[in-house]
Amino acid sequence: MAPENPSGGGSIKSVLHETRVFPPPADFAKDAGIKSLDEYQALWDRAKDDPEAFWAEQAASLDWFQTWDRVLDWNPPFAQWFVGGKLNASYNCVDRHCKGPDRNKAALIFEGEPGDRRVLRYQDLLREVSKFANVLKGLGVKKGDVVALYLPMIPELVIAALACARIGAPHTVVFGGFSAEALSGRIQDCKAKVLVTADGGWRRGKVVPLKVNADGAAALCPTLKSVVVYKRTGHDVDWTPGRDHWWHELEANVSADCPAEPLDSEHPLFILYTSGSTGKPKGILHTTGGYLLQASLSTKWVFDLKPDDTYWCTADVGWVTGHSYLTYGPLAQGATCVMYEGAPNWPDEARFWKIIEDYRVSILYTAPTAIRAFMKWGEQHPKKHDLSSLRLLGSVGEPINPEAWMWYHEVIGGGRCPIVDTWWQTETGAIMISPLPGATPTIPGSATRPLPGIIPAIVTKDGVPVGENEGGFLVITRPWPSMLRTIFGDDERYKAQYWSDVPGNYFTGDGARRDEHGNYWILGRVDDVLNVAGHRLSTMEIESALVSHAAVAEAAVVGKPDEIKGQGISCFVTLESHHAPSEKLRQELRAHVAKEIGALARPDEIHFTESLPKTRSGKIMRRLLRDVAAGVESTGDTSTLEDVGVLALLRRGGQQEE
Ligand code: 6R9
């Protein structure tokens, strides 16, 4: 919010001038659900002209216990979709596929990092989800109670999420890389009563100490009554009798029958915390009908899913991509999904390619940061494996640079697989801008076009549309079914954060331009949000963590270009008078941030400085610090700087050093 660079044009610039265009391969288009740009355009136009009729038609693809009375109730900025309709997400993802031969189809093909394998058919998933739903009921979880999930990437994470959905208990999944402090903050914010975790998970041959962190978090959370622990690694863990329960022990005593609860379309499905431009993560609330519809429909359109596809989304369920495109979207579509627990370079850098060969994966959906790491590790790794089963590649999480796009296309896709570069956000719930692989010509670095039903615009800070190829703020002009409903417990913040910058429009926080062919080019965040290896982090969240350390007086955090991660974390820190800069303190501060937030937020560099560049009104000029961190000259206006000397000192590298 409140970006430093006010109006479109000027300060949001694109340096990309990409002209290579890759039309959909003819044999791909022939069998695709949407076969041509004309077909796409007709669908998009119809959705624009009569959105309610369009969405109602699409919603018929889900199984409803009761049809809706009204498609949309729009009280800006509060939307209700399919009002009066009743359905259940777990029923749509599991039960309905068990009514015919698909009951024997693989739903999840799991591979653990140590190499253990499990296949759950749809009827196995139904049994496991029903049993765990009964476990939750046995612990007193009622419709509307929030359940926190802090698990490794194992089938139980999907099972637990669907079990929550089955009984109407919203889940909040916390990524296993977050610290005890971050976990407890989330549990307290949503007042979860039950936490589901594991003794540990495997990552690069080591155990991720989930139960240790869960214990640390639980100690700070008075609302938490029970902790369910799945035995994954089998090592010893501390135990709090009365509060802690083994998953397998609870499950041994429950029935495998638990009918899915008919829920209002607007019943909360999950809360997922994400970083905004303030210190405190926001609980993004998604509800059942609209979210499930768009997750499911976009999976079908964007991945052109076929019944015999083997689909692999590499995202962790702790992020929204794992919610929409490993859990709800593909399972609602009855797809076969690969799920992998561990690191891409364990035991060696060919692990992903071996998985693709072993399971004959046909669709791969991953992140640019991973692709750049694969490039660095070298093409000898993918070359060792047969990747001929692949037919489609996807990218998500950050802008993909054309070099990485071309490498993905040639080395992984063998030059034959279309690439779908999908732009969306935790808040949007589902993919918003992306090629449709049988219809849209793709261009390295462009997410191309909005999906049918999505009407974006690129505007100045005053809401005036910018011209062709001019940079501006990306907004969405109309409500869509999978949009966030609010920030959990904070409607005012929801309004302020998303709907006040450009009144009447949803403000994405991203800059973009649209070219003369109607293709969108995402230019990155225009607010104080960092995108580190595809993970969203707020500069202020890291600043708060730094200043919570006794030695730190003031901190400013900025992103710095990073070859693999996209952005690295660069911190400028002033110290309390009785503390002196030292390498030891630098390491201590890095560790402190990792402890407060999680290892993913560990700063790449910490600069000690005597003061920070500020405007006369006391605002830290991050723009200047970004230039210092990147080692480039600042071209922007510095006239509001309170003390020009500070900048000169920082530029000369005249930071206060040990
Ligand atoms: C799905 C997800 C959202 C932010 C978003 C934007 C960036 C995501 C992108 C992309 C360029 C793409 N982003 N996909 N930028 N091209 N294809 O990543 O959600 O974690 O909420 O992050 O990620 O900046 O605003 P989330």
XYZ file of C-alpha atoms and ligand atoms in Angstrom:
684
model
C 0.000 0.000 0.000
C 0.954 3.620 -0.284
C 3.723 2.957 -2.782
C 6.587 5.419 -2.916
C 6.287 5.823 -6.667
C 2.987 7.608 -7.034
C 1.759 7.762 -10.587
C 1.978 5.287 -13.406
C 4.555 5.649 -16.116
C 7.652 7.294 -14.750
C 8.877 5.139 -11.953
C 7.503 1.698 -12.840
C 9.632 0.678 -15.747
C 10.003 -2.537 -17.611
C 13.381 -3.445 -18.959
C 12.079 -6.461 -20.840
C 11.871 -6.263 -24.591
C 11.002 -9.802 -25.468
C 9.803 -10.606 -28.950
C 9.985 -14.398 -29.154
C 6.485 -15.819 -29.475
C 5.621 -19.508 -29.127
C 2.238 -20.441 -30.599
C 0.505 -23.452 -29.026
C 1.880 -26.617 -30.688
C -0.715 -27.870 -33.219
C -1.002 -31.359 -31.724
C -1.466 -29.877 -28.255
C -4.175 -27.463 -29.413
C -6.005 -30.235 -31.270
C -6.827 -32.105 -28.055
C -7.060 -29.123 -25.717
C -10.231 -28.085 -23.879
C -9.929 -24.547 -25.290
C -8.377 -24.800 -28.729
C -7.893 -21.304 -30.082
C -7.479 -17.676 -29.157
C -10.883 -16.985 -30.723
C -12.498 -19.567 -28.496
C -10.789 -18.022 -25.454
C -11.826 -14.525 -26.508
C -15.462 -15.541 -27.025
C -15.531 -17.042 -23.532
C -13.852 -13.984 -22.012
C -16.262 -11.605 -23.758
C -19.306 -13.562 -22.659
C -18.051 -13.578 -19.056
C -17.487 -9.821 -19.266
C -20.931 -9.131 -20.695
C -22.919 -11.288 -18.296
C -20.687 -12.340 -15.401
C -23.435 -13.779 -13.239
C -24.784 -16.031 -15.979
C -21.238 -17.079 -16.819
C -20.287 -18.004 -13.248
C -23.613 -19.732 -12.647
C -23.013 -21.908 -15.695
C -19.510 -22.785 -14.492
C -20.709 -23.497 -10.947
C -22.788 -26.371 -12.295
C -19.479 -28.291 -12.577
C -19.447 -28.685 -8.770
C -21.763 -30.968 -6.793
C -24.186 -28.912 -4.693
C -26.449 -30.261 -1.956
C -28.666 -27.270 -2.594
C -28.556 -24.749 -5.456
C -28.010 -21.044 -4.738
C -30.700 -18.384 -4.806
C -28.425 -15.535 -5.910
C -25.153 -15.771 -7.801
C -23.597 -12.646 -6.299
C -24.340 -10.320 -3.457
C -21.928 -7.396 -3.861
C -21.691 -4.869 -1.074
C -18.378 -3.316 -2.034
C -15.879 -4.455 -0.965
C -17.720 -7.434 0.551
C -18.822 -10.189 -1.804
C -20.974 -13.245 -1.273
C -21.118 -15.822 -4.028
C -23.781 -18.446 -4.675
C -25.840 -17.212 -1.761
C -28.166 -19.856 -0.333
C -26.262 -22.680 -2.026
C -24.965 -25.596 0.036
C -21.997 -27.811 -0.753
C -18.924 -29.393 0.789
C -15.382 -29.055 -0.559
C -14.270 -32.424 0.793
C -17.279 -34.100 -0.869
C -16.369 -32.449 -4.172
C -12.704 -33.450 -3.897
C -13.252 -37.017 -2.739
C -16.730 -38.571 -2.434
C -17.981 -37.684 -5.859
C -15.061 -39.477 -7.506
C -15.856 -42.606 -5.497
C -19.223 -43.137 -7.109
C -17.830 -44.749 -10.268
C -14.652 -46.412 -11.547
C -12.511 -43.440 -10.464
C -12.713 -44.775 -6.921
C -9.763 -46.919 -7.932
C -7.846 -44.078 -9.542
C -4.747 -42.782 -7.751
C -5.507 -39.480 -6.046
C -2.123 -38.965 -4.381
C 1.161 -40.565 -5.317
C 3.475 -39.748 -2.457
C 7.228 -40.004 -2.291
C 9.004 -39.251 0.958
C 12.478 -37.791 0.971
C 14.055 -41.037 2.248
C 12.463 -42.789 -0.760
C 9.357 -44.324 0.855
C 6.330 -44.445 -1.448
C 2.565 -44.562 -0.956
C -0.348 -44.400 -3.349
C -3.772 -43.346 -2.106
C -6.641 -44.095 -4.454
C -9.734 -41.913 -4.227
C -11.469 -44.501 -2.045
C -8.437 -44.637 0.251
C -8.556 -40.869 0.535
C -12.264 -41.073 1.394
C -11.551 -43.540 4.195
C -8.615 -41.564 5.610
C -10.373 -38.192 5.399
C -13.528 -39.588 7.017
C -11.554 -41.191 9.827
C -9.604 -38.048 10.569
C -12.802 -35.986 10.463
C -14.143 -38.298 13.176
C -10.900 -37.840 15.131
C -11.392 -34.082 15.050
C -15.011 -34.430 16.142
C -13.825 -36.670 18.984
C -11.553 -33.850 20.144
C -14.577 -31.579 20.320
C -13.982 -29.688 17.074
C -17.270 -28.183 15.909
C -18.365 -26.458 12.730
C -16.650 -23.050 12.670
C -13.752 -24.000 15.009
C -10.342 -23.254 13.520
C -7.767 -26.070 13.266
C -4.085 -25.273 12.682
C -2.016 -27.652 10.527
C 1.772 -27.621 10.890
C 2.895 -30.699 9.002
C 5.533 -31.852 6.537
C 4.597 -32.434 2.895
C 3.006 -35.821 3.518
C -0.475 -37.080 2.534
C -1.707 -36.436 6.093
C -1.506 -32.704 5.381
C -4.017 -33.043 2.550
C -6.057 -35.564 4.551
C -6.238 -33.245 7.573
C -7.221 -30.243 5.415
C -10.002 -32.202 3.717
C -11.137 -33.613 7.074
C -11.519 -30.053 8.361
C -13.463 -29.085 5.244
C -15.674 -32.130 5.731
C -16.946 -30.970 9.110
C -16.869 -27.225 8.406
C -13.831 -26.447 10.571
C -11.716 -23.828 8.745
C -8.060 -24.830 8.599
C -5.028 -22.664 8.786
C -1.949 -24.322 7.349
C 1.349 -22.986 8.661
C 4.377 -23.726 6.494
C 6.755 -26.134 8.259
C 9.635 -23.678 7.774
C 8.055 -21.117 10.101
C 9.353 -20.787 13.649
C 7.551 -21.480 16.924
C 7.013 -17.720 17.324
C 5.458 -17.352 13.866
C 3.281 -20.429 14.466
C 2.057 -19.139 17.820
C 1.219 -15.726 16.321
C -1.002 -17.391 13.754
C -2.664 -19.767 16.234
C -3.432 -16.854 18.544
C -4.772 -14.640 15.787
C -7.316 -17.231 14.623
C -7.826 -18.754 18.099
C -7.277 -22.316 16.901
C -8.270 -24.996 19.413
C -6.459 -27.901 17.824
C -3.005 -28.115 16.271
C -2.090 -31.018 14.016
C 1.617 -31.632 13.627
C 4.175 -34.431 13.249
C 7.165 -35.632 15.234
C 9.174 -34.247 12.316
C 9.604 -34.232 8.565
C 12.557 -35.024 6.317
C 14.539 -32.256 4.655
C 18.012 -32.815 3.194
C 18.418 -35.956 5.254
C 17.730 -34.140 8.524
C 14.657 -34.029 10.716
C 12.707 -30.745 10.720
C 11.811 -30.429 14.443
C 8.105 -29.714 13.993
C 7.057 -31.053 17.390
C 9.704 -28.974 19.186
C 8.350 -25.842 17.474
C 4.766 -26.943 18.104
C 5.589 -27.298 21.818
C 7.158 -23.849 21.830
C 4.103 -22.361 20.149
C 1.573 -24.251 22.277
C 3.126 -22.852 25.445
C 2.175 -19.353 24.233
C -1.353 -20.203 23.086
C -4.049 -20.344 25.757
C -6.818 -21.257 23.280
C -5.072 -24.418 22.177
C -6.559 -27.510 23.798
C -5.164 -30.440 21.838
C -2.125 -31.296 19.751
C -2.391 -34.261 17.380
C 0.981 -35.710 16.371
C 1.534 -37.838 13.285
C 4.477 -40.224 13.587
C 6.607 -39.569 10.533
C 10.266 -39.822 11.532
C 9.935 -41.992 14.631
C 12.443 -40.100 16.767
C 11.779 -39.196 20.423
C 9.665 -36.153 21.167
C 8.589 -34.412 24.380
C 5.055 -35.209 25.396
C 2.437 -33.254 27.344
C -0.099 -35.780 28.633
C -3.708 -34.691 28.274
C -2.833 -32.235 25.511
C -0.844 -34.379 23.079
C -2.294 -37.323 21.179
C -0.810 -39.660 18.576
C -2.684 -39.538 15.274
C -2.544 -43.346 14.902
C -3.901 -43.966 18.399
C -6.880 -41.657 17.950
C -7.566 -43.081 14.530
C -7.593 -46.670 15.756
C -10.822 -45.997 17.612
C -12.961 -44.145 15.088
C -15.341 -45.163 12.350
C -14.458 -44.688 8.684
C -17.874 -43.251 8.044
C -18.378 -39.516 8.325
C -20.841 -37.951 5.874
C -19.757 -34.548 4.555
C -21.614 -31.691 6.217
C -23.732 -29.575 3.815
C -22.246 -26.083 4.287
C -23.301 -22.654 3.122
C -21.437 -21.542 0.032
C -19.976 -18.717 2.132
C -18.877 -20.967 5.003
C -15.170 -20.269 5.769
C -12.949 -22.925 4.199
C -9.539 -21.716 5.331
C -7.457 -18.874 6.646
C -3.984 -18.537 5.191
C -1.537 -16.024 6.622
C 0.517 -13.951 4.238
C 2.770 -10.933 4.482
C 1.487 -7.508 3.652
C 3.117 -4.140 3.903
C 2.823 -4.022 7.692
C 4.592 -5.946 10.431
C 1.805 -8.393 11.198
C 0.885 -11.183 8.750
C -2.690 -11.039 7.509
C -5.122 -13.938 7.797
C -6.589 -14.195 4.308
C -10.056 -15.702 4.542
C -11.436 -17.891 1.775
C -14.891 -19.427 1.750
C -16.246 -22.595 0.184
C -18.277 -22.261 -3.023
C -16.556 -19.491 -4.941
C -13.059 -20.573 -3.973
C -13.613 -24.197 -4.893
C -15.247 -23.287 -8.180
C -12.380 -21.159 -9.379
C -9.619 -23.441 -8.038
C -11.231 -26.336 -9.869
C -12.072 -24.501 -13.081
C -8.662 -22.839 -13.421
C -6.940 -26.202 -12.889
C -8.950 -27.598 -15.780
C -8.358 -24.623 -18.068
C -4.755 -23.698 -17.344
C -3.367 -27.231 -17.051
C -5.706 -28.584 -19.701
C -6.182 -31.568 -17.439
C -6.979 -34.937 -18.999
C -8.162 -38.048 -17.110
C -4.856 -39.848 -17.618
C -2.543 -36.988 -16.650
C -0.057 -37.362 -13.827
C 0.115 -33.908 -12.370
C 2.845 -32.606 -10.088
C 2.694 -29.282 -8.306
C 5.904 -28.922 -6.319
C 4.608 -26.195 -3.966
C 4.289 -26.816 -0.250
C 0.706 -26.923 1.037
C 1.850 -24.223 3.470
C 1.494 -21.733 0.607
C -1.581 -20.861 -1.397
C -0.282 -22.710 -4.462
C -0.329 -25.942 -2.464
C -3.900 -25.188 -1.341
C -5.340 -24.409 -4.771
C -3.165 -26.544 -7.055
C -2.094 -29.522 -4.999
C -5.242 -29.923 -2.923
C -8.546 -28.333 -3.884
C -8.209 -27.690 -7.640
C -6.771 -30.982 -8.894
C -8.687 -33.172 -6.435
C -11.974 -31.454 -7.340
C -11.029 -32.370 -10.917
C -10.356 -35.999 -9.953
C -6.710 -35.752 -10.989
C -3.767 -37.951 -10.058
C -1.325 -35.801 -8.079
C 2.284 -36.429 -7.193
C 3.371 -35.172 -3.775
C 7.012 -35.052 -2.710
C 8.179 -34.413 0.829
C 11.702 -33.140 0.597
C 14.373 -31.021 -1.035
C 15.024 -30.937 -4.796
C 18.726 -31.640 -4.268
C 18.503 -34.689 -2.042
C 20.228 -37.089 -2.319
C 21.399 -35.266 -5.453
C 20.388 -32.516 -7.864
C 18.530 -34.937 -10.139
C 15.781 -35.833 -7.645
C 12.975 -33.958 -9.462
C 13.895 -35.479 -12.817
C 14.024 -38.945 -11.333
C 10.526 -38.429 -9.882
C 9.246 -37.313 -13.294
C 10.751 -40.370 -14.960
C 9.611 -42.818 -12.269
C 5.960 -41.707 -12.239
C 5.711 -40.569 -15.871
C 4.669 -37.069 -14.762
C 2.885 -35.242 -17.593
C 2.302 -31.795 -16.027
C 4.878 -30.010 -13.863
C 4.052 -26.814 -11.955
C 6.963 -25.150 -10.150
C 8.563 -21.782 -9.321
C 11.131 -19.631 -11.154
C 13.458 -19.710 -8.135
C 13.602 -23.514 -8.448
C 14.165 -23.277 -12.202
C 17.077 -20.867 -11.680
C 18.604 -23.253 -9.134
C 18.242 -26.131 -11.625
C 19.978 -24.001 -14.262
C 22.847 -23.372 -11.904
C 23.163 -27.066 -11.033
C 23.429 -27.813 -14.740
C 21.585 -29.644 -17.468
C 23.535 -32.841 -16.954
C 21.037 -33.713 -14.177
C 17.813 -33.574 -16.237
C 19.686 -35.087 -19.201
C 20.241 -38.280 -17.205
C 16.480 -38.898 -17.058
C 13.674 -39.631 -19.472
C 11.404 -36.572 -19.360
C 9.404 -37.510 -22.452
C 6.209 -37.987 -20.397
C 5.993 -34.207 -19.828
C 3.474 -32.364 -21.981
C 2.927 -29.092 -20.089
C 4.999 -26.901 -17.759
C 3.817 -24.252 -15.321
C 5.467 -21.421 -13.414
C 4.227 -19.450 -10.398
C 5.270 -17.195 -7.570
C 7.318 -14.432 -9.163
C 8.159 -13.037 -12.552
C 10.050 -15.609 -14.629
C 13.020 -14.098 -16.429
C 13.205 -14.985 -20.146
C 16.495 -16.835 -19.650
C 14.911 -19.189 -17.120
C 11.798 -19.507 -19.314
C 13.909 -20.592 -22.308
C 15.895 -23.077 -20.228
C 12.664 -24.564 -18.821
C 11.245 -24.749 -22.340
C 14.261 -26.365 -23.958
C 15.989 -28.454 -21.308
C 12.956 -29.654 -19.355
C 10.205 -29.366 -21.943
C 12.320 -30.647 -24.837
C 11.040 -27.672 -26.861
C 7.612 -29.321 -27.170
C 5.769 -28.380 -23.944
C 3.843 -25.112 -23.644
C 4.709 -23.061 -20.553
C 1.942 -21.472 -18.531
C 3.274 -18.522 -16.515
C 0.491 -18.072 -13.981
C -0.020 -14.804 -12.110
C -2.145 -14.781 -8.974
C -1.967 -14.225 -5.216
C -2.993 -15.719 -1.881
C -5.780 -13.145 -1.952
C -7.073 -14.037 -5.411
C -7.415 -17.718 -4.445
C -6.907 -18.909 -7.998
C -4.943 -18.140 -11.154
C -6.008 -14.799 -12.661
C -3.665 -14.165 -15.585
C -2.160 -17.030 -17.562
C -1.937 -18.511 -21.013
C -4.369 -21.311 -21.856
C -1.939 -23.818 -23.326
C -3.996 -24.839 -26.363
C -5.044 -21.293 -27.214
C -2.619 -18.576 -26.155
C 0.707 -17.886 -27.850
C 3.283 -17.647 -25.063
C 6.094 -15.137 -24.687
C 9.002 -15.599 -22.261
C 8.341 -13.332 -19.278
C 4.681 -12.530 -19.900
C 1.753 -14.072 -18.016
C -0.251 -13.115 -21.137
C -4.018 -12.806 -20.622
C -6.665 -12.743 -17.908
C -8.770 -15.883 -17.523
C -12.452 -15.634 -18.494
C -14.361 -13.793 -15.767
C -11.338 -11.716 -14.699
C -11.275 -8.043 -15.689
C -7.965 -6.414 -14.720
C -6.828 -2.879 -15.466
C -3.559 -0.992 -15.226
C -3.968 2.434 -13.713
C -2.171 5.385 -12.176
C -2.395 6.059 -8.457
C -5.455 8.163 -9.224
C -7.183 5.301 -10.977
C -6.665 6.622 -14.499
C -5.930 3.861 -17.034
C -2.417 4.081 -18.452
C -1.625 3.754 -22.137
C -0.334 0.788 -24.067
C 3.052 -0.434 -22.827
C 3.037 2.063 -19.970
C 3.683 0.811 -16.456
C 1.055 1.273 -13.751
C -0.688 -0.441 -10.867
C -2.429 -3.710 -11.563
C -5.993 -3.735 -10.239
C -8.978 -6.056 -10.659
C -12.098 -4.128 -11.492
C -14.837 -6.627 -10.611
C -15.418 -9.158 -7.854
C -14.581 -12.789 -8.692
C -15.748 -15.971 -6.928
C -12.418 -16.996 -5.329
C -11.518 -13.534 -4.034
C -10.593 -13.210 -0.379
C -13.625 -12.282 1.687
C -11.770 -10.284 4.303
C -8.701 -10.261 6.532
C -9.712 -12.569 9.353
C -11.095 -10.492 12.203
C -10.225 -7.163 10.602
C -12.684 -5.848 8.007
C -11.241 -2.344 8.308
C -7.766 -3.502 7.410
C -9.258 -5.437 4.498
C -10.845 -2.249 3.167
C -7.767 -0.133 3.741
C -5.303 -2.648 2.375
C -7.024 -3.647 -0.830
C -9.832 -1.265 -1.703
C -8.750 2.270 -0.859
C -5.722 2.877 -3.057
C -7.781 2.844 -6.224
C -11.363 3.204 -4.976
C -13.796 0.614 -6.296
C -10.970 -1.637 -7.481
C -9.026 -4.447 -5.864
C -5.411 -3.272 -5.551
C -2.981 -6.135 -6.141
C 0.219 -4.468 -4.934
C 1.872 -5.369 -8.246
C 2.972 -3.143 -11.095
C 2.267 -4.227 -14.683
C 2.085 -3.096 -18.273
C -0.024 -4.353 -21.161
C 1.488 -4.575 -24.617
C -0.091 -3.836 -27.974
C -1.345 -7.443 -28.259
C -3.133 -7.364 -24.915
C -0.474 -9.366 -23.056
C 0.207 -8.516 -19.416
C 3.770 -8.158 -18.130
C 4.011 -8.255 -14.341
C 6.692 -5.873 -13.110
C 6.830 -6.959 -9.454
C 5.614 -5.489 -6.176
C 5.127 -1.775 -5.800
C 4.732 -1.970 -2.014
C 6.994 -3.049 0.824
C 6.559 -6.730 0.133
C 9.600 -8.815 -0.784
C 9.478 -11.927 -2.905
C 12.304 -14.137 -1.700
C 12.498 -17.446 -3.541
C 8.818 -17.085 -4.369
C 7.892 -16.488 -0.721
C 6.216 -13.293 0.339
C 7.837 -11.437 3.204
C 7.130 -7.989 4.483
C 10.066 -5.647 4.988
C 8.329 -4.385 8.108
C 7.922 -7.872 9.513
C 11.698 -8.324 9.294
C 12.283 -4.826 10.678
C 10.066 -5.599 13.684
C 12.022 -8.785 14.267
C 15.314 -6.843 14.143
C 14.243 -4.087 16.518
C 12.953 -6.678 18.987
C 16.658 -7.461 19.579
C 18.115 -5.459 22.479
C 21.081 -4.130 20.484
C 19.035 -2.661 17.636
C 17.750 0.911 17.676
C 16.337 1.144 14.191
C 16.227 -1.058 11.110
C 15.331 -0.706 7.457
C 14.984 -3.751 5.232
C 15.038 -3.776 1.449
C 15.214 -6.319 -1.329
C 18.405 -6.816 -3.295
C 18.593 -8.542 -6.677
C 19.565 -12.197 -6.264
C 20.394 -14.523 -9.118
C 18.597 -17.560 -7.699
C 16.099 -16.249 -5.167
C 14.934 -13.295 -7.259
C 15.332 -11.093 -4.214
C 17.631 -11.360 -1.225
C 17.156 -9.597 2.110
C 19.373 -6.625 2.837
C 19.152 -4.909 6.234
C 20.409 -1.529 7.402
C 20.661 -1.368 11.157
C 21.513 1.339 13.676
C 22.562 0.186 17.121
C 21.722 1.313 20.632
C 24.542 3.463 21.968
C 26.119 0.887 24.263
C 26.388 -1.730 21.487
C 29.197 -1.884 18.961
C 29.012 -3.466 15.502
C 30.773 -6.813 15.168
C 30.642 -9.913 13.033
C 29.341 -11.796 16.061
C 26.442 -9.378 16.430
C 25.726 -9.605 12.713
C 25.402 -13.396 12.950
C 23.352 -13.048 16.110
C 20.905 -10.727 14.348
C 20.570 -13.056 11.374
C 19.815 -15.935 13.736
C 17.418 -13.750 15.695
C 15.314 -12.998 12.612
C 15.288 -16.705 11.693
C 14.084 -17.520 15.191
C 11.373 -14.854 15.157
C 10.002 -15.604 11.686
C 11.627 -18.683 10.208
C 14.762 -19.603 8.280
C 13.223 -18.275 5.057
C 13.501 -14.750 6.482
C 17.182 -14.994 7.506
C 18.831 -11.793 6.189
C 21.430 -12.182 3.462
C 23.303 -9.121 4.610
C 23.286 -6.737 7.521
C 24.863 -3.315 7.212
C 25.566 -1.417 10.405
C 25.142 2.292 9.898
C 25.050 5.370 12.109
C 21.819 6.660 10.630
C 19.265 5.892 7.974
C 18.251 8.107 5.059
C 14.938 9.707 5.974
C 12.594 12.273 4.571
C 12.043 15.428 6.607
C 8.818 13.873 7.814
C 10.799 10.945 9.182
C 9.959 8.293 6.599
C 12.814 5.958 5.727
C 13.629 6.309 2.031
C 13.804 2.650 1.145
C 14.141 3.464 -2.522
C 17.612 4.864 -1.843
C 18.596 1.917 0.300
C 17.494 -0.440 -2.472
C 19.928 1.311 -4.798
C 22.710 1.120 -2.229
C 22.025 -2.605 -1.692
C 21.996 -3.252 -5.443
C 25.157 -1.195 -5.895
C 23.608 1.206 -8.406
C 23.415 5.001 -8.537
C 20.134 6.518 -7.372
C 18.485 8.410 -10.173
C 15.330 9.432 -8.314
C 14.579 12.577 -6.418
C 16.558 13.053 -3.209
C 15.336 16.550 -2.446
C 13.155 15.418 0.454
C 16.109 13.773 2.170
C 16.670 15.213 5.619
C 20.430 14.647 5.651
C 22.058 14.181 2.262
C 25.308 13.224 3.971
C 23.855 9.909 5.120
C 23.390 8.773 1.562
C 26.889 9.752 0.525
C 28.263 7.832 3.470
C 26.237 4.717 2.641
C 27.259 4.910 -1.031
C 30.934 5.134 -0.223
C 30.416 1.912 1.684
C 31.186 4.097 4.653
C 28.996 1.989 6.803
C 29.999 1.688 10.349
C 32.108 -1.449 10.437
C 33.751 -3.403 13.133
C 0.498 -17.556 -6.053
C 1.419 -16.753 -5.201
C 1.758 -13.214 -4.742
C 2.751 -12.296 -5.407
C 2.146 -11.449 -6.482
C 3.336 -11.201 -7.396
C 4.102 -12.496 -7.322
C 3.056 -14.575 -8.318
C 3.624 -14.400 -10.408
C 4.105 -13.266 -9.717
C 4.974 -12.412 -11.660
C 3.884 -14.483 -11.824
N 3.742 -13.427 -8.404
N 2.980 -15.181 -9.512
N 4.777 -12.279 -10.343
N 4.561 -13.460 -12.397
N 3.495 -15.534 -12.562
O 2.603 -16.703 -5.445
O 0.838 -16.092 -4.153
O 2.522 -15.973 -2.250
O 0.448 -14.530 -2.314
O 2.385 -14.104 -3.847
O 3.756 -13.076 -6.058
O 4.108 -10.163 -6.884
O 1.586 -10.284 -5.937
P 1.552 -15.189 -3.054
